[in-house]
Amino acid sequence: MNEEILSKLLTSFQSGDLSLEEVMGKLKILPYEDLNYVKIDHHRAIRQGFPEVVFCQGKTIEQVREIMKHLSRHNRNILATRAIPAMYEAVKSIIPDAHYNELAKLIYVQREDIDIDQERFILVMTAGTSDIPVAEEAAITAEIMGNKVERVYDVGVAGIHRLFSQQHIIEKANVLIVAAGMEGALASVVGGLVAKPIIAVPTSVGYGANFNGLSALLCMLNSCAAGISVVNIDNGFGAGRLASMINHMR
Amino acid sequence: MNEEILSKLLTSFQSGDLSLEEVMGKLKILPYEDLNYVKIDHHRAIRQGFPEVVFCQGKTIEQVREIMKHLSRHNRNILATRAIPAMYEAVKSIIPDAHYNELAKLIYVQREDIDIDQERFILVMTAGTSDIPVAEEAAITAEIMGNKVERVYDVGVAGIHRLFSQQHIIEKANVLIVAAGMEGALASVVGGLVAKPIIAVPTSVGYGANFNGLSALLCMLNSCAAGISVVNIDNGFGAGRLASMINHMR
Amino acid sequence: MNEEILSKLLTSFQSGDLSLEEVMGKLKILPYEDLNYVKIDHHRAIRQGFPEVVFCQGKTIEQVREIMKHLSRHNRNILATRAIPAMYEAVKSIIPDAHYNELAKLIYVQREDIDIDQERFILVMTAGTSDIPVAEEAAITAEIMGNKVERVYDVGVAGIHRLFSQQHIIEKANVLIVAAGMEGALASVVGGLVAKPIIAVPTSVGYGANFNGLSALLCMLNSCAAGISVVNIDNGFGAGRLASMINHMR
Amino acid sequence: MNEEILSKLLTSFQSGDLSLEEVMGKLKILPYEDLNYVKIDHHRAIRQGFPEVVFCQGKTIEQVREIMKHLSRHNRNILATRAIPAMYEAVKSIIPDAHYNELAKLIYVQREDIDIDQERFILVMTAGTSDIPVAEEAAITAEIMGNKVERVYDVGVAGIHRLFSQQHIIEKANVLIVAAGMEGALASVVGGLVAKPIIAVPTSVGYGANFNGLSALLCMLNSCAAGISVVNIDNGFGAGRLASMINHMR
Amino acid sequence: MNEEILSKLLTSFQSGDLSLEEVMGKLKILPYEDLNYVKIDHHRAIRQGFPEVVFCQGKTIEQVREIMKHLSRHNRNILATRAIPAMYEAVKSIIPDAHYNELAKLIYVQREDIDIDQERFILVMTAGTSDIPVAEEAAITAEIMGNKVERVYDVGVAGIHRLFSQQHIIEKANVLIVAAGMEGALASVVGGLVAKPIIAVPTSVGYGANFNGLSALLCMLNSCAAGISVVNIDNGFGAGRLASMINHMR
Amino acid sequence: MNEEILSKLLTSFQSGDLSLEEVMGKLKILPYEDLNYVKIDHHRAIRQGFPEVVFCQGKTIEQVREIMKHLSRHNRNILATRAIPAMYEAVKSIIPDAHYNELAKLIYVQREDIDIDQERFILVMTAGTSDIPVAEEAAITAEIMGNKVERVYDVGVAGIHRLFSQQHIIEKANVLIVAAGMEGALASVVGGLVAKPIIAVPTSVGYGANFNGLSALLCMLNSCAAGISVVNIDNGFGAGRLASMINHMR
Amino acid sequence: MNEEILSKLLTSFQSGDLSLEEVMGKLKILPYEDLNYVKIDHHRAIRQGFPEVVFCQGKTIEQVREIMKHLSRHNRNILATRAIPAMYEAVKSIIPDAHYNELAKLIYVQREDIDIDQERFILVMTAGTSDIPVAEEAAITAEIMGNKVERVYDVGVAGIHRLFSQQHIIEKANVLIVAAGMEGALASVVGGLVAKPIIAVPTSVGYGANFNGLSALLCMLNSCAAGISVVNIDNGFGAGRLASMINHMR
Amino acid sequence: MNEEILSKLLTSFQSGDLSLEEVMGKLKILPYEDLNYVKIDHHRAIRQGFPEVVFCQGKTIEQVREIMKHLSRHNRNILATRAIPAMYEAVKSIIPDAHYNELAKLIYVQREDIDIDQERFILVMTAGTSDIPVAEEAAITAEIMGNKVERVYDVGVAGIHRLFSQQHIIEKANVLIVAAGMEGALASVVGGLVAKPIIAVPTSVGYGANFNGLSALLCMLNSCAAGISVVNIDNGFGAGRLASMINHMR
């Protein structure tokens, strides 16, 4: 963030030229850092509770490294999604405390501990083993954003007793994320069991008439269970981000 | 069926000019009645175990009445699907023992009792109330073709305890038909509970991203439960016909 | 709900044969009322915080009236969606305190006041005037379920100053519902302004390449703003129900 | 399967605390082995007549090897589908009696002979040469599950005399599997010839407006022949599994 | 056609200023009659062998009447497709020798007999009774354009012996038109029987996953039989027109 | 528009507290009239050169009348699209100088003459007669917004000499609008003839595989001619509005 | 072909036990060579005028080589489509007189000269340079089957004067093949110029909303020009085969 | 261009045999250079203001080099799009003054300076960093064709303050190009801010339900902002070409 602007703003505030409300208002609308090919939204941490997250897919390795470098200067915790190992290598060389989760394709830096409410956890579920990478993207995202996360994997509806044996943990969850490909029916079944918000993540797992996730997407959108909403196919990050938002409400 | 042809065939058989196998072969390939706009396949009863069934949609009332008249002459049990009430009126005027089920849109004549095996029943299930017309098309079709049928309706996965309270009857069924619209998840859940053939019928019940049954169709095709196969959207008749075929196997 | 079962359960509980946890467990899984064509899930009020809601589309007027009659006996507040006026007439004749909102196509009975937290409101927004029926379905659903609701209508992105003039109310909302057809871009823009959960409802408003809501649906699913999830096209009820669920969390 | 649970169950059964029915009921609902990333459903052999089958696509080589290792301990016959050669190598190193069919991409272990009824065979047909891998997945699946299988390949409708020259074997089949890509018309023609259940498998064979199997899928779903139902595109395993189920009915 | 232009052209031709080739060239490119909302292409009879055909769908009754009036002045044989009865009434009032075929929705005037080659006939086939309106549009179009037409209706592949009993006429046809809805497989089977051009007309007959003719369209486009090409869904006229073109080649 | 705000702004401007630039800036962002169900954007005339245009489809007759009443107070020229006759009746009763074009479904009020540059005209073309309603929506929109418009209708590519006979007017046009359904090829051909901007409007005219305008839409988007861009299916208004914008550039 | 069968047939014919008609009938229905994975239809040369053509895509190199070997024994001219160079190498090693056209991906053997009518030629046209591989597949197919072929490439409608400069050759063609991707408009324009059958081949050339050839396919199916029919996307062989069939009619 | 033709034309013009108008007319319709596989439209510079642009995708390296060589002889400024580096190498070897922009995949030669109006600029905007390659294709195309271009990248609607901080430059632009993937909402928001023509370029950036650009395409087509039209997915060149055309109008 442009520090001149910030200091001016705050000086004006101190001198009484600007009220607290006015300063907050300006902070919420104004600044970002312009790298030409990207405009980094540094104060998103203020406006949205977490800094801008880098979506690496479609960016060059260099772009990812540069954006991370700038984010790293102004933020203590940062996150990049859909990162390939080579991107992590590039980031690691300039941000030594960066971590990488290969399964979830996440690069993250966590310099500041966030207080985690151990009573309220987000439950991340998958229908099958192949849905786990998407689920982990969601789970780790939520953890980095300061949430306790529990995992229940491979409980698809074709062997529904596996699901019911987990009913105790399902019922205690505060928010649920359900990642499923193929017919995506798990979200509906879970939706009938609990009265908590469920974020359904269709995955592209499957073949043939799954049409790269379309079947699960349509299934989840048409769920007749209450409390279900849907994010984009394979969008584990979006699910984790939203779950964190809901889990922090009080 | 053209009776001259039949008598010739049988005389040749009696005289030994044709073997039994040859007669059966000819009977399976040869005759139909030509009404110009329709070729009635009278000996389908021999070849397939039930006379040709009339699909009324897209036909005129007159065509339906004429086809039924000709079928009625050569068959004791006949069936017409997707019939509107006016078609039934027309048929009733010439075939007084014709019956009509308005919900299932079926016209049927049942002059001959078929022995029904009371031990093996077909279970017809629906996810919701709105799926019942399709389910009834399946159920009555199967009944007319000589099967015991049980019905379990409105047991969609959003309130899964309703489904499990029916588990005793589900486990005893010999063949199952599952009609469901919206997300169509019922078929998968049932498929995980039993090891019997399940015929899934996607229905066009729903709205929005259900796209006239596409969501349920794709969901059912992608089911990871074993033993599930799928018929066309709203095709209750096809499901009933196939279930009857399987139920009669031994 | 079958009262014998209930009384048995409670007697067992009183006598100490069943713990509180056990009774609650059974209540959550067990009972419903079987009208043959529908299985009414009476204890959903316990399991999910509100009785089963009747989806009228695809049901006959008689079915709606009967289901409402049975629900009305066991619940103080009830709700039916997608109801045409003739359905309301039928319901009204047996439930005199039933109300109807024609725009939102909702029938509802509200015999019990629910405490409403005046500090936390759900904001319902639309991009255009034609999206209002869907928005009202969401808004009234949320109100009946005990939420304060504010409305900001016709603030589509093509005249974005209309949206920004409402920024004060947008920023104060606890949960947001955004109903939009055509390009559905409003959800993304609002998603960039606030850090609260946004439930996006694509509507079928539009023509041509809108393909009955597909354009808004895809747009919303692909939103790069954080905190957005999507329900089915025109599913105002689902959005209202989920918003209520989130708004009651603490 | 957790053996403590099993032994407890069986002891209770022996002592008369549990009836046979109760034990069977528990066995059908309860146990599985939890490898964290996968929940192996060991008693599926009891519930469904064959152990859980491993769908390898989307799993890592290590996951496949581990799952197979655990399945191998508790089952005599096991099956994995969509396995690449490297997966087989990994499995072979720990399960020396594992076999591999590269065309069908199946890994299987067959330590126990299953009685095969030589009178009732499943007929697997293809329209073209390129459909054979899918057909073999179906055929070998059915064989491993204890069925006699006959094959009739490359009898597509564009040279229909090739089909009719096989009529003798077609008529004797108990269940039929028809794999076809492109226009998928073979299922309809065969459906008109016999009164036996036909499982149609659309394949992704073709190009252009075949849209990866969509043309054959739609063709088969719309078949006006009786007795046809459809599984997912290229789902040879599902077809073989269902055919086995039907073939074992009596 | 603008007569001044024509007379000038012809005078120039008579005087030798234009060669025959030049006149024909100009006639093929130049003139039409401009009614403002429609430009009638009168000399299409010269360029294409038959006058412009009026596609009535989407036009007002008045527009149809006016266009037919102008066409009628300059042509002896004229044709209008997709005409509703009210259009025919309007046309009849000004062109008393106009005829109407309600099934095929064709208005036609036939003042000039066209020599018909009795040896070369076009065969029009349908899979079912409901495809007949499309087939009749094709058949009558071909007849009006001077072709002998034979009809073989209701010979769909689900009862293939009905098709084979017609093999004598199929083999003698010079060009074939195959109209079929649902799975559209008839074209492929016929394509395997003969070595003559087959024009496949997918019809919108069917329901569910037929998606208004898409299933038959894709099936026909993917046919692996030789000699098949496809026209638009329900485009009987186009098929008849093209068949006539091919049938007149020598 | 809220007049207090306006007067304050202008007083501040007069007194020098606000510069001209500042006033214009505020006027461009700030005001609209809030009818609750609609927010009328009165100063759009300033920001965009023409007042807000009312899209009537999906609005009630009353809503249309009320919006028009308020627009009519503050603007001299107004326009409403997709209006049915009953809407016009309602508007006419309160705005006597309102006009209606039934073909184009436009209501308009034109109290102020706009200077029209007679040298630069917009050419509106259609491929067929049935495309004219869409074309007229475009043409009248452009005329109301102050443009000279020429029309060339029914010049589809299947009789391309009709198109070339209009080449003189095509070459003189400053901007072109091409409305076409079915295969939509006219835009590409015209695009190859001129070096002026072409706005292609796919129409829903056609049947079968036209899929309600999809064929023309895709065709136009894929045009390899230079200078073509596309608006929504049947969006004559959008084309006319954009053409006017371009035609006024200098 | 099984030679025993053939000799028996011919002996019976010689002895008068079978009439010529009977022999021809049997030859048309009966024999093929069974390689297990493929049934080679040797007498297709009799039934359809050219031996079975091998579609190599989806077959292994070995399968192609074996099929070609067997075809080569019984036929003088043979053709294989969609062959990669490695397939040609394998074929060449056993059939030294095999030729390969890499652009068109065709392997062919031409041992017998076919009389070619020099007066009647097939014209193969493309809209762009990238459509040429598909066009060559069509052209060479037609040449091998005994037709004179002319080529006019890169005459897309965006520079329509290039097309008109070829009008002399277009008008003289007996049958036309038009290969075009992107908007596929060339077929319609050519269809308006001539009264000869046009076989339109949509190609997958293009990007974005071309959706792998869908845009050209829909455009061509919706053509309002007379005499156009369509084959599958990129199906140059099918077009060439059909054109040959039509070109040989007299 | 064939120079003989040109010299004849001009001699005739000089001698008065042809008027200026006639010469211009002929030049606009007549000549191109025929390389067999491509017909180079040399005088497009006259007809359309810029020479033919080479679309390299789908062409071989040799074809690109040859076409560029011929274009280079007759034109001072030339452009090739979608060129891979190897194509540039080949071109560079024969046209040493050729340049390459790897990001935009453009090869260009610029031997002649074009007067650029510094007052009227085209603004190219992107929603994200990944949209920049498409944007650069548009921007450089416009620059080569003689336009001043400004760039504003990474201003997607999810952080709308980044967009508004650029409002000064947005308001001064003469024509705008907006490239956006995912939900593509940027075009609508910008369209509400300015009254200048906006060319929207959907990009294929995104994943899942973005379906390779379909979501952005539909979003943009359905925009309710005025002045927006759409080109093909990823078609930066088309947008730049059209923007240049509009920017040069006066």
PDB file of N, CA and C in Angstrom, chain D residues 3 45-47 69 79 95 143 158 162 166 190 201 208:
ATOM      1  N   GLU D   3     -11.727 -56.580  13.573  1.00  0.00           N
ATOM      2  CA  GLU D   3     -12.034 -57.953  13.989  1.00  0.00           C
ATOM      3  C   GLU D   3     -12.631 -58.029  15.390  1.00  0.00           C
ATOM      4  N   ALA D  45     -18.884 -57.687   0.375  1.00  0.00           N
ATOM      5  CA  ALA D  45     -19.034 -59.040  -0.150  1.00  0.00           C
ATOM      6  C   ALA D  45     -20.309 -59.678   0.406  1.00  0.00           C
ATOM      7  N   ILE D  46     -20.579 -59.422   1.680  1.00  0.00           N
ATOM      8  CA  ILE D  46     -21.800 -59.943   2.283  1.00  0.00           C
ATOM      9  C   ILE D  46     -23.025 -59.212   1.760  1.00  0.00           C
ATOM     10  N   ARG D  47     -22.943 -57.886   1.791  1.00  0.00           N
ATOM     11  CA  ARG D  47     -24.116 -57.071   1.455  1.00  0.00           C
ATOM     12  C   ARG D  47     -24.440 -57.135  -0.036  1.00  0.00           C
ATOM     13  N   LYS D  69      -3.872 -53.918  -1.005  1.00  0.00           N
ATOM     14  CA  LYS D  69      -3.243 -54.713   0.051  1.00  0.00           C
ATOM     15  C   LYS D  69      -4.262 -55.044   1.139  1.00  0.00           C
ATOM     16  N   LEU D  79     -10.964 -56.994  -7.390  1.00  0.00           N
ATOM     17  CA  LEU D  79     -10.987 -56.405  -8.731  1.00  0.00           C
ATOM     18  C   LEU D  79     -10.697 -54.911  -8.634  1.00  0.00           C
ATOM     19  N   ILE D  95       1.104 -58.375  -4.149  1.00  0.00           N
ATOM     20  CA  ILE D  95       0.118 -59.451  -4.313  1.00  0.00           C
ATOM     21  C   ILE D  95       0.528 -60.248  -5.541  1.00  0.00           C
ATOM     22  N   GLU D 143     -17.100 -62.272 -15.899  1.00  0.00           N
ATOM     23  CA  GLU D 143     -16.457 -63.572 -15.694  1.00  0.00           C
ATOM     24  C   GLU D 143     -15.924 -63.721 -14.279  1.00  0.00           C
ATOM     25  N   ALA D 158     -24.285 -50.938 -39.753  1.00  0.00           N
ATOM     26  CA  ALA D 158     -24.021 -50.554 -41.136  1.00  0.00           C
ATOM     27  C   ALA D 158     -23.784 -51.760 -42.040  1.00  0.00           C
ATOM     28  N   ARG D 162     -23.925 -59.061 -40.846  1.00  0.00           N
ATOM     29  CA  ARG D 162     -22.985 -59.601 -39.868  1.00  0.00           C
ATOM     30  C   ARG D 162     -23.688 -59.845 -38.531  1.00  0.00           C
ATOM     31  N   GLN D 166     -25.279 -63.872 -36.497  1.00  0.00           N
ATOM     32  CA  GLN D 166     -25.041 -64.249 -35.103  1.00  0.00           C
ATOM     33  C   GLN D 166     -26.342 -64.440 -34.336  1.00  0.00           C
ATOM     34  N   VAL D 190     -30.759 -54.846 -31.633  1.00  0.00           N
ATOM     35  CA  VAL D 190     -30.742 -56.069 -30.834  1.00  0.00           C
ATOM     36  C   VAL D 190     -31.989 -56.104 -29.934  1.00  0.00           C
ATOM     37  N   VAL D 201     -24.100 -49.816 -23.327  1.00  0.00           N
ATOM     38  CA  VAL D 201     -22.946 -49.027 -22.878  1.00  0.00           C
ATOM     39  C   VAL D 201     -22.515 -48.108 -24.008  1.00  0.00           C
ATOM     40  N   GLY D 208     -15.990 -35.660 -33.878  1.00  0.00           N
ATOM     41  CA  GLY D 208     -16.915 -34.607 -34.304  1.00  0.00           C
ATOM     42  C   GLY D 208     -18.167 -34.555 -33.458  1.00  0.00           C
TER      43      GLY D 208
END
